[in-house]
Coordinates of C-alpha atoms and ligand atoms in Angstrom, one line a residue:
X1 CA 98.1 -26.4 25.1
X2 CA 95.2 -24.0 25.9
X3 CA 93.1 -23.1 22.9
X4 CA 90.2 -25.1 22.3
X5 CA 89.0 -24.3 18.8
X6 CA 91.3 -24.7 16.1
X7 CA 90.5 -22.6 12.7
X8 CA 92.5 -24.5 9.5
X9 CA 92.2 -22.3 6.1
X10 CA 93.9 -24.5 3.4
X11 CA 93.2 -22.5 0.1
X12 CA 93.3 -26.3 -1.9
X13 CA 92.0 -29.4 -0.3
X14 CA 95.0 -30.9 0.8
X15 CA 97.2 -27.7 1.7
X16 CA 95.7 -28.2 5.6
X17 CA 96.7 -32.0 5.6
X18 CA 100.2 -31.0 4.2
X19 CA 101.0 -28.1 6.6
X20 CA 99.5 -29.2 9.8
X21 CA 97.5 -32.8 9.7
X22 CA 100.2 -34.4 12.2
X23 CA 99.0 -31.2 14.3
X24 CA 95.5 -31.9 13.6
X25 CA 95.3 -35.4 14.3
X26 CA 97.0 -34.6 17.8
X27 CA 94.5 -31.9 18.6
X28 CA 91.8 -34.0 18.2
X29 CA 93.3 -36.6 19.9
X30 CA 93.1 -34.2 23.0
X31 CA 89.6 -33.6 22.1
X32 CA 90.2 -30.0 20.5
X33 CA 87.8 -29.0 18.8
X34 CA 89.1 -28.5 14.7
X35 CA 87.5 -26.6 11.7
X36 CA 88.7 -27.1 8.4
X37 CA 88.0 -24.5 5.5
X38 CA 89.0 -25.3 1.9
X39 CA 88.6 -22.0 -0.4
X40 CA 88.7 -24.2 -3.2
X41 CA 88.2 -27.2 -4.7
X42 CA 90.2 -26.8 -7.9
X43 CA 87.9 -28.2 -10.5
X44 CA 89.8 -26.9 -13.2
X45 CA 92.6 -28.6 -12.6
X46 CA 91.7 -32.0 -12.1
X47 CA 93.4 -34.3 -14.0
X48 CA 91.1 -35.3 -17.0
X49 CA 90.4 -39.3 -15.1
X50 CA 88.7 -38.0 -12.8
X51 CA 85.5 -36.5 -12.7
X52 CA 85.9 -32.5 -11.6
X53 CA 84.7 -32.7 -8.4
X54 CA 86.6 -35.5 -7.5
X55 CA 88.2 -32.9 -4.7
X56 CA 85.3 -32.8 -2.3
X57 CA 85.4 -36.5 -2.2
X58 CA 88.6 -37.4 -1.3
X59 CA 88.9 -33.7 1.1
X60 CA 85.8 -35.0 2.9
X61 CA 87.5 -38.7 2.9
X62 CA 91.0 -36.9 4.0
X63 CA 89.9 -34.7 7.0
X64 CA 87.4 -37.8 8.6
X65 CA 90.8 -40.1 8.7
X66 CA 92.0 -37.1 10.6
X67 CA 88.8 -37.0 13.0
X68 CA 87.5 -33.9 11.5
X69 CA 83.9 -33.8 12.0
X70 CA 81.2 -34.2 8.9
X71 CA 79.8 -30.6 10.2
X72 CA 83.5 -28.6 10.7
X73 CA 84.3 -28.8 7.1
X74 CA 83.4 -26.5 4.6
X75 CA 84.2 -25.7 1.4
X76 CA 84.0 -22.7 -1.0
X77 CA 84.4 -22.6 -4.5
X78 CA 86.9 -20.3 -5.6
X79 CA 88.7 -21.2 -8.9
X80 CA 92.3 -22.4 -8.9
X81 CA 94.9 -19.6 -9.3
X82 CA 92.5 -17.2 -9.4
X83 CA 91.8 -16.0 -5.5
X84 CA 93.6 -12.5 -6.8
X85 CA 90.2 -11.4 -8.3
X86 CA 88.3 -12.5 -5.1
X87 CA 90.0 -10.8 -2.0
X88 CA 87.1 -8.6 -1.3
X89 CA 85.0 -11.8 -1.1
X90 CA 87.1 -14.0 0.4
X91 CA 87.7 -11.7 3.5
X92 CA 83.9 -11.4 4.1
X93 CA 84.3 -15.1 4.5
X94 CA 86.4 -15.3 7.1
X95 CA 85.2 -12.2 8.6
X96 CA 81.9 -14.5 8.7
X97 CA 83.5 -17.5 9.9
X98 CA 85.6 -15.7 12.3
X99 CA 81.9 -14.4 14.0
X100 CA 80.6 -17.7 13.2
X101 CA 83.6 -20.3 14.6
X102 CA 85.5 -17.8 17.2
X103 CA 88.5 -19.8 17.2
X104 CA 91.2 -19.3 19.7
X105 CA 94.0 -20.4 17.0
X106 CA 94.6 -20.3 12.9
X107 CA 96.7 -22.5 10.6
X108 CA 97.0 -20.7 7.3
X109 CA 99.9 -20.6 4.8
X110 CA 102.9 -18.9 5.9
X111 CA 104.0 -15.3 5.1
X112 CA 106.8 -16.9 2.4
X113 CA 104.4 -18.4 0.4
X114 CA 104.9 -17.5 -3.5
X115 CA 101.5 -19.4 -4.7
X116 CA 99.6 -16.4 -5.5
X117 CA 96.6 -17.8 -3.8
X118 CA 98.1 -19.0 -0.8
X119 CA 98.9 -15.6 -0.3
X120 CA 96.0 -14.1 -0.4
X121 CA 94.2 -17.1 2.2
X122 CA 97.4 -15.6 4.3
X123 CA 97.0 -11.8 3.4
X124 CA 93.1 -11.7 4.5
X125 CA 93.4 -14.4 6.6
X126 CA 95.1 -11.8 8.4
X127 CA 93.0 -8.9 8.6
X128 CA 90.3 -11.5 9.6
X129 CA 92.1 -12.9 12.6
X130 CA 94.7 -10.7 13.6
X131 CA 93.2 -10.4 17.3
X132 CA 94.0 -14.5 18.0
X133 CA 96.7 -16.6 17.6
X134 CA 97.6 -17.3 13.8
X135 CA 100.7 -20.0 12.4
X136 CA 101.6 -20.2 9.3
X137 CA 102.5 -23.5 8.4
X138 CA 105.0 -24.9 6.2
X139 CA 104.1 -25.5 2.2
X140 CA 108.3 -26.4 1.3
X141 CA 108.0 -26.3 -2.0
X142 CA 105.9 -23.4 -1.9
X143 CA 108.0 -21.5 0.3
X144 CA 110.6 -18.4 -1.0
X145 CA 112.5 -19.0 2.7
X146 CA 110.8 -20.7 6.3
X147 CA 111.3 -19.4 9.9
X148 CA 110.9 -22.4 11.8
X149 CA 109.8 -20.5 14.8
X150 CA 107.5 -22.6 16.3
X151 CA 107.1 -26.6 16.7
X152 CA 104.3 -29.3 17.7
X153 CA 105.9 -32.4 18.7
X154 CA 103.9 -35.5 17.2
X155 CA 103.7 -38.8 18.4
X156 CA 104.3 -42.2 15.1
X157 CA 100.3 -42.1 15.6
X158 CA 99.6 -38.5 14.5
X159 CA 102.2 -39.0 11.8
X160 CA 100.6 -42.2 11.0
X161 CA 97.3 -40.0 10.4
X162 CA 98.4 -37.6 8.5
X163 CA 100.0 -39.9 6.0
X164 CA 96.9 -41.9 5.8
X165 CA 94.6 -38.8 5.4
X166 CA 97.0 -37.8 2.5
X167 CA 96.8 -41.5 1.0
X168 CA 93.2 -40.3 0.0
X169 CA 93.6 -37.9 -2.6
X170 CA 94.1 -40.4 -5.3
X171 CA 93.1 -37.6 -8.2
X172 CA 96.8 -35.5 -6.9
X173 CA 98.8 -39.3 -6.9
X174 CA 102.3 -38.5 -8.6
X175 CA 103.8 -35.7 -7.3
X176 CA 107.0 -35.4 -5.2
X177 CA 106.0 -33.9 -2.5
X178 CA 102.9 -36.5 -1.8
X179 CA 105.3 -39.3 -0.6
X180 CA 105.6 -41.3 2.5
X181 CA 108.6 -40.5 2.4
X182 CA 109.2 -37.0 1.4
X183 CA 106.4 -36.2 4.3
X184 CA 108.2 -38.8 7.1
X185 CA 112.0 -36.8 6.3
X186 CA 110.1 -33.3 6.6
X187 CA 108.5 -34.8 10.3
X188 CA 112.2 -36.3 11.2
X189 CA 114.1 -32.9 10.3
X190 CA 111.4 -30.6 12.0
X191 CA 111.5 -33.3 15.5
X192 CA 115.7 -33.2 14.9
X193 CA 115.2 -29.2 15.5
X194 CA 113.7 -29.2 18.7
X195 CA 115.0 -33.0 19.8
X196 CA 112.2 -34.9 19.6
X197 CA 111.2 -37.9 17.1
X198 CA 108.7 -36.2 14.5
X199 CA 107.6 -32.7 14.6
X200 CA 105.7 -29.9 12.5
X201 CA 107.0 -26.1 12.4
X202 CA 105.0 -23.1 12.3
X203 CA 105.9 -19.3 11.7
X204 CA 104.3 -17.5 14.4
X205 CA 102.5 -14.6 12.4
X206 CA 100.9 -13.7 15.7
X207 CA 100.7 -15.0 19.2
X208 CA 97.7 -13.7 21.6
X209 CA 98.2 -15.2 25.5
X210 CA 94.6 -14.3 26.3
Ligands
ZN301 ZN1 97.3 -25.3 -2.7

Protein backbone atom coordinates (compact mmCIF):
# COMPACT_ATOMS: atom_id res chain seq x y z
CA UNK A 1 0.00 0.00 0.00
CA UNK A 2 1.44 3.35 -1.01
CA UNK A 3 -0.08 5.66 1.59
CA UNK A 4 1.98 6.64 4.62
CA UNK A 5 -0.22 8.66 6.96
CA UNK A 6 -3.49 7.16 8.18
CA UNK A 7 -6.11 8.99 10.18
CA UNK A 8 -8.78 7.02 12.03
CA UNK A 9 -11.91 8.94 13.01
CA UNK A 10 -13.77 7.26 15.87
CA UNK A 11 -17.04 8.88 16.99
CA UNK A 12 -16.60 7.17 20.36
CA UNK A 13 -13.62 5.44 21.90
CA UNK A 14 -13.42 1.84 20.61
CA UNK A 15 -15.22 2.41 17.27
CA UNK A 16 -11.85 2.61 15.51
CA UNK A 17 -10.61 -0.58 17.15
CA UNK A 18 -13.79 -2.46 16.21
CA UNK A 19 -13.89 -1.10 12.68
CA UNK A 20 -10.24 -1.28 11.66
CA UNK A 21 -8.12 -2.45 14.60
CA UNK A 22 -6.55 -5.28 12.62
CA UNK A 23 -5.65 -2.96 9.75
CA UNK A 24 -4.16 -0.44 12.19
CA UNK A 25 -1.93 -3.19 13.63
CA UNK A 26 -0.85 -4.12 10.11
CA UNK A 27 -0.11 -0.51 9.07
CA UNK A 28 2.03 0.06 12.16
CA UNK A 29 3.95 -3.13 11.45
CA UNK A 30 4.52 -1.71 7.95
CA UNK A 31 5.94 1.48 9.53
CA UNK A 32 3.06 3.68 8.46
CA UNK A 33 2.07 6.47 10.78
CA UNK A 34 -1.39 6.13 12.33
CA UNK A 35 -3.33 8.92 14.05
CA UNK A 36 -6.44 8.12 16.09
CA UNK A 37 -9.07 10.68 17.00
CA UNK A 38 -12.06 9.92 19.24
CA UNK A 39 -14.72 12.61 19.38
CA UNK A 40 -16.32 11.49 22.64
CA UNK A 41 -15.26 9.57 25.71
CA UNK A 42 -18.98 9.06 26.49
CA UNK A 43 -18.75 10.21 30.09
CA UNK A 44 -22.56 10.41 30.22
CA UNK A 45 -23.02 6.69 29.53
CA UNK A 46 -20.26 5.05 31.58
CA UNK A 47 -21.66 2.39 33.98
CA UNK A 48 -22.14 3.86 37.50
CA UNK A 49 -19.51 1.62 39.11
CA UNK A 50 -16.72 3.14 36.98
CA UNK A 51 -15.13 6.61 37.11
CA UNK A 52 -16.68 8.91 34.51
CA UNK A 53 -13.42 9.35 32.67
CA UNK A 54 -12.67 5.60 32.50
CA UNK A 55 -12.90 5.55 28.69
CA UNK A 56 -10.07 8.08 28.44
CA UNK A 57 -7.84 5.64 30.27
CA UNK A 58 -9.13 2.64 28.34
CA UNK A 59 -8.68 4.21 24.89
CA UNK A 60 -5.09 5.14 25.78
CA UNK A 61 -4.37 1.52 26.70
CA UNK A 62 -6.26 0.08 23.73
CA UNK A 63 -4.58 2.26 21.11
CA UNK A 64 -1.16 1.63 22.70
CA UNK A 65 -1.76 -2.14 22.29
CA UNK A 66 -2.24 -1.55 18.57
CA UNK A 67 1.04 0.35 18.50
CA UNK A 68 -0.35 3.87 18.08
CA UNK A 69 2.00 6.47 19.58
CA UNK A 70 0.67 8.41 22.58
CA UNK A 71 1.26 11.67 20.73
CA UNK A 72 -0.90 10.43 17.81
CA UNK A 73 -3.99 9.91 19.98
CA UNK A 74 -6.39 12.85 20.22
CA UNK A 75 -9.55 12.97 22.31
CA UNK A 76 -12.40 15.43 22.04
CA UNK A 77 -15.22 15.80 24.57
CA UNK A 78 -18.40 15.96 22.53
CA UNK A 79 -21.48 14.75 24.35
CA UNK A 80 -22.41 11.20 23.39
CA UNK A 81 -25.63 10.87 21.27
CA UNK A 82 -25.67 14.64 20.77
CA UNK A 83 -23.21 15.11 17.89
CA UNK A 84 -25.94 16.47 15.56
CA UNK A 85 -26.03 19.62 17.74
CA UNK A 86 -22.32 20.22 17.16
CA UNK A 87 -21.92 19.61 13.44
CA UNK A 88 -20.10 22.84 12.68
CA UNK A 89 -17.71 22.53 15.65
CA UNK A 90 -16.93 18.96 14.63
CA UNK A 91 -16.30 20.03 11.03
CA UNK A 92 -14.02 22.84 12.23
CA UNK A 93 -12.04 20.34 14.34
CA UNK A 94 -11.72 18.03 11.34
CA UNK A 95 -10.49 20.82 9.07
CA UNK A 96 -7.84 21.65 11.67
CA UNK A 97 -6.85 17.97 11.85
CA UNK A 98 -6.55 17.79 8.08
CA UNK A 99 -4.28 20.86 8.01
CA UNK A 100 -2.16 19.59 10.87
CA UNK A 101 -1.82 15.91 9.96
CA UNK A 102 -2.26 15.94 6.17
CA UNK A 103 -3.32 12.27 6.04
CA UNK A 104 -3.21 10.16 2.84
CA UNK A 105 -6.16 8.01 3.89
CA UNK A 106 -8.99 8.40 6.37
CA UNK A 107 -11.02 5.64 8.04
CA UNK A 108 -14.46 6.56 9.37
CA UNK A 109 -17.90 4.97 9.89
CA UNK A 110 -19.65 3.87 6.71
CA UNK A 111 -22.41 5.82 4.99
CA UNK A 112 -24.84 3.03 6.00
CA UNK A 113 -24.22 3.45 9.74
CA UNK A 114 -27.45 4.46 11.49
CA UNK A 115 -26.06 5.83 14.78
CA UNK A 116 -26.61 9.59 14.86
CA UNK A 117 -23.11 10.36 16.17
CA UNK A 118 -21.51 8.09 13.57
CA UNK A 119 -23.54 9.73 10.80
CA UNK A 120 -22.25 13.15 11.80
CA UNK A 121 -18.64 11.93 11.70
CA UNK A 122 -19.18 10.41 8.25
CA UNK A 123 -21.02 13.42 6.80
CA UNK A 124 -18.68 16.05 8.20
CA UNK A 125 -15.70 13.77 7.51
CA UNK A 126 -16.64 13.77 3.85
CA UNK A 127 -16.71 17.55 3.78
CA UNK A 128 -13.34 17.84 5.52
CA UNK A 129 -11.43 15.06 3.74
CA UNK A 130 -13.06 14.76 0.32
CA UNK A 131 -9.79 15.33 -1.53
CA UNK A 132 -8.21 12.14 -0.24
CA UNK A 133 -9.08 8.46 0.01
CA UNK A 134 -11.78 7.61 2.54
CA UNK A 135 -12.80 4.13 3.62
CA UNK A 136 -15.91 3.43 5.72
CA UNK A 137 -15.41 0.77 8.36
CA UNK A 138 -17.86 -1.91 9.36
CA UNK A 139 -19.84 -1.70 12.61
CA UNK A 140 -22.35 -4.53 11.94
CA UNK A 141 -24.72 -3.81 14.81
CA UNK A 142 -25.25 -0.25 13.54
CA UNK A 143 -25.34 -0.80 9.82
CA UNK A 144 -28.52 -1.07 7.83
CA UNK A 145 -26.52 -2.76 5.06
CA UNK A 146 -22.86 -2.76 4.03
CA UNK A 147 -21.00 -2.48 0.73
CA UNK A 148 -18.02 -4.80 1.02
CA UNK A 149 -16.06 -3.24 -1.81
CA UNK A 150 -12.58 -3.01 -0.27
CA UNK A 151 -10.68 -5.54 1.82
CA UNK A 152 -7.49 -5.55 3.84
CA UNK A 153 -5.78 -8.90 4.44
CA UNK A 154 -4.97 -9.68 8.06
CA UNK A 155 -2.63 -12.24 9.59
CA UNK A 156 -3.21 -13.98 12.94
CA UNK A 157 -0.95 -11.49 14.69
CA UNK A 158 -3.00 -8.52 13.46
CA UNK A 159 -6.25 -10.04 14.66
CA UNK A 160 -4.61 -10.92 17.99
CA UNK A 161 -3.66 -7.27 18.48
CA UNK A 162 -7.21 -6.18 17.67
CA UNK A 163 -8.56 -8.59 20.30
CA UNK A 164 -5.97 -7.55 22.92
CA UNK A 165 -6.78 -3.93 22.29
CA UNK A 166 -10.53 -4.41 22.70
CA UNK A 167 -9.93 -6.31 25.94
CA UNK A 168 -8.78 -3.00 27.46
CA UNK A 169 -12.39 -1.76 27.52
CA UNK A 170 -13.36 -3.36 30.83
CA UNK A 171 -16.11 -0.77 31.38
CA UNK A 172 -17.82 -1.97 28.21
CA UNK A 173 -17.67 -5.67 29.09
CA UNK A 174 -20.81 -7.73 28.41
CA UNK A 175 -21.81 -6.40 25.01
CA UNK A 176 -22.72 -9.25 22.66
CA UNK A 177 -20.42 -8.02 19.91
CA UNK A 178 -17.42 -7.41 22.15
CA UNK A 179 -16.46 -11.07 22.27
CA UNK A 180 -13.51 -12.88 20.76
CA UNK A 181 -15.94 -15.23 19.01
CA UNK A 182 -17.83 -12.42 17.28
CA UNK A 183 -14.74 -10.47 16.21
CA UNK A 184 -12.94 -13.57 14.95
CA UNK A 185 -16.03 -14.84 13.11
CA UNK A 186 -16.44 -11.54 11.31
CA UNK A 187 -12.75 -11.56 10.28
CA UNK A 188 -13.17 -15.16 9.04
CA UNK A 189 -16.31 -14.20 7.07
CA UNK A 190 -14.58 -11.24 5.44
CA UNK A 191 -11.50 -13.36 4.75
CA UNK A 192 -13.64 -16.06 3.10
CA UNK A 193 -15.01 -13.49 0.66
CA UNK A 194 -11.53 -12.93 -0.75
CA UNK A 195 -9.86 -16.30 -0.11
CA UNK A 196 -7.71 -15.46 2.88
CA UNK A 197 -7.86 -16.53 6.52
CA UNK A 198 -8.82 -13.15 7.99
CA UNK A 199 -9.72 -9.72 6.64
CA UNK A 200 -11.48 -6.48 7.43
CA UNK A 201 -13.81 -4.99 4.87
CA UNK A 202 -14.51 -1.37 3.97
CA UNK A 203 -16.89 0.74 1.96
CA UNK A 204 -15.04 2.86 -0.56
CA UNK A 205 -16.41 6.33 0.08
CA UNK A 206 -13.67 7.97 -1.99
CA UNK A 207 -10.62 6.59 -3.75
CA UNK A 208 -7.95 9.02 -4.85
CA UNK A 209 -4.75 7.89 -6.56
CA UNK A 210 -2.08 10.56 -6.50
ZN1 LIG B 1 -19.79 4.64 18.45
